[in-house]
Amino acid sequence: MTEFISKIRTIQWIDTYSRMVDQTLFPDEFKYINITTGQQMFDAIKNMIVRGAPAIGIAGAHGVVLYAQELGKKNLARDEFVKELLEKADYMATSRPTAVNLMWAVEKQKEIIKNSKSEISELISELKQNGIKLENEDIEINKKIGDYGAEVVPKNATILTHCNAGALATVGYGTALGVVRSAFAKDNTIQVFADETRPRQQGARITTLELTMDGIPTTLITDGMCSYFMKKGMIDMVVVGADRIAANGDTANKIGTYTVAIAAKYHNIPFYIAAPISTIDINIKTGEEIPIEERAHDEVTHINGKTICAKGVNIINPGFDVTPNELITGIITEKGILKPDYKKSIADIFKNL
Ligand code: MRU
C-alpha cells in the first residue's frame, strides 16, 4: 500500500460509475472496485464492500444515479421514468436498515427527482451533480467535526475508539478518526487504543490500518479489555462514530459501543459521539425506535473462514446497539459540540438549518 489512507477517497463518482475501496479485503489488500449498476450498488452496501454510515449514504446517492442511467436507456415516457426511479430509490434505501445517512442521501436524490422540471437526460445529470456535491461536502463536514473535536482532546491524551469511523467509513478524513487526525495535527503526543470490534473486526482490520498508515500511534485491544485499561487510568477519553442519533441524543453505533459507554461512565471518562448532522434522525424520539440490523450468523461462528464454536449452538448477531443519551458527554458535529439536554440542543440545531 503506497497511499496514505487519509488522502484517498473511499467512494467517488467517475463519469458513469461509482468507484469504491473494497473494504472486505482489509487489511491484506487495497483494491478499488467499479460499481456500474443499481443492483450492484445495493449488493455492495448490503455485503459491506462499502460500509460506515456516511460512506453508505454517498453509495446510496450514487446508486440512484446508476438506476437513473439504466432507466434512461429504456425509452420511457418522463412520468414513467420518474415513477420507476422513485421506486428504485426506495429499494436502494432498504439495503441496510440502521445507518440513517443512507435514507437521508437517497431522500436528497428523491427531492431532485420530484422537483426537477428537466428532461430525462438533464435530470440524470442533475442527480450526478448532486451525488458529487454530497461527496465533496462529506469531507468538508468531517474536517469541521475534526476541528471542533480537537478542542476537547486533552494534551497527551489516549483516545479509545470502537469500530471504524475513519476516512474509510466516510468519503474521507473520518468522523471519530477525523477528531483524532485534527487533534494529532495539533499535538503529536496523542495516541489511540482501538477496540477490535467483533464480529467483523472493523477496529482491527480498518482502524489500525488507517491510523498506522497516517503515523498515529495505535494500540489494538480486544473488546473485553476496555474497562481494564480504563481502571488503570490509561484512557483519557472515548470518541466513536454513529449510525443514527434519535431526537433525544440516544445513539446507535456498532455493537459493543454501549458497553464502552457504560465503562466510561463508571470510570468518569468523557464519552463523545462524532457524527454529521445527517446522522441525526429528528423523526424518531428515542433510541427505542432505531431499527437494529440482524446480521448473518457466520460472522459470529467463524473467523477467517474457520469455525470457532460448537456446531448447532444458538447465535444472535445484532450489528448495532443504542447508547442512552445520559452516557454521552457531547455529540461533536460540523455545527459544534452538542451538549445535554440533547432534546433541546438537537432541536435548536434543526431550527437553524
Ligand atoms: O457495520 P458498519 O461497519 O457499517 O458499522 C460502522 C459503524 O458502526 C461506524 O462506527 C459508524 O457507521 C460511524 S462511521 C463514520
Short mmCIF file of C-alpha atoms and ligand atoms in Angstrom, two decimals, residues 23 45 48 50-56 96 99 101 142 162-166 168-170 174-177 197 200 202 205-206 240-244 252-255 257 274-276 279 293 295 319-320, ligand 1:
data_model
loop_
_atom_site.label_atom_id
_atom_site.label_comp_id
_atom_site.label_asym_id
_atom_site.label_seq_id
_atom_site.Cartn_x
_atom_site.Cartn_y
_atom_site.Cartn_z
CA GLN A 23 -13.49 -2.98 2.47
CA ILE A 45 -23.94 -1.83 0.57
CA MET A 48 -20.38 -4.24 3.29
CA VAL A 50 -18.75 -0.16 1.32
CA ARG A 51 -19.58 0.44 4.99
CA GLY A 52 -19.72 3.15 7.62
CA ALA A 53 -22.74 5.45 7.83
CA PRO A 54 -21.55 8.46 5.79
CA ALA A 55 -19.94 6.26 3.11
CA ILE A 56 -23.08 4.20 2.60
CA ARG A 96 -29.15 -1.63 5.20
CA ALA A 99 -27.46 3.96 9.36
CA ASN A 101 -27.33 8.55 6.30
CA ASN A 142 -15.64 15.80 8.60
CA HIS A 162 -14.69 1.43 18.74
CA CYS A 163 -15.31 0.11 15.22
CA ASN A 164 -14.11 2.29 12.33
CA ALA A 165 -15.40 5.82 11.99
CA GLY A 166 -12.49 6.92 9.86
CA LEU A 168 -12.75 4.56 5.20
CA ALA A 169 -16.20 4.90 6.77
CA THR A 170 -16.77 8.24 5.03
CA GLY A 174 -13.47 10.43 9.06
CA THR A 175 -15.70 11.49 11.95
CA ALA A 176 -14.32 9.98 15.18
CA LEU A 177 -10.95 9.46 13.47
CA THR A 197 -14.83 -4.78 17.27
CA ARG A 200 -16.42 -8.10 11.73
CA GLN A 202 -13.57 -3.17 11.74
CA ARG A 205 -8.86 -4.59 10.19
CA ILE A 206 -9.61 -0.97 9.29
CA VAL A 240 -16.87 6.90 18.46
CA GLY A 241 -18.99 7.46 15.37
CA ALA A 242 -22.72 6.95 14.98
CA ASP A 243 -25.15 5.25 12.64
CA ARG A 244 -28.29 7.01 13.85
CA ALA A 252 -26.93 3.72 17.64
CA ASN A 253 -23.41 2.66 16.76
CA LYS A 254 -21.57 -0.61 16.20
CA ILE A 255 -22.43 -3.38 18.66
CA THR A 257 -20.38 0.77 21.87
CA ALA A 274 -18.65 12.34 16.44
CA ALA A 275 -21.15 12.48 13.58
CA PRO A 276 -22.56 14.78 10.91
CA THR A 279 -26.86 11.12 11.16
CA GLU A 293 -29.75 -4.81 11.80
CA ARG A 295 -26.56 -9.89 10.50
CA GLY A 319 -24.97 -5.31 14.24
CA PHE A 320 -25.59 -2.25 16.44
O1 MRU B 1 -21.45 -2.11 10.07
P1 MRU B 1 -20.58 -0.92 9.72
O2 MRU B 1 -19.14 -1.25 9.56
O3 MRU B 1 -21.15 -0.13 8.55
O4 MRU B 1 -20.72 -0.02 11.01
C1 MRU B 1 -19.99 1.16 11.10
C2 MRU B 1 -20.14 1.86 12.38
O5 MRU B 1 -20.86 1.44 13.28
C3 MRU B 1 -19.45 3.17 12.49
O6 MRU B 1 -18.96 3.38 13.77
C4 MRU B 1 -20.48 4.26 12.15
O7 MRU B 1 -21.09 3.98 10.92
C5 MRU B 1 -19.88 5.58 12.07
S1 MRU B 1 -18.91 5.74 10.61
C6 MRU B 1 -18.30 7.31 10.47
#
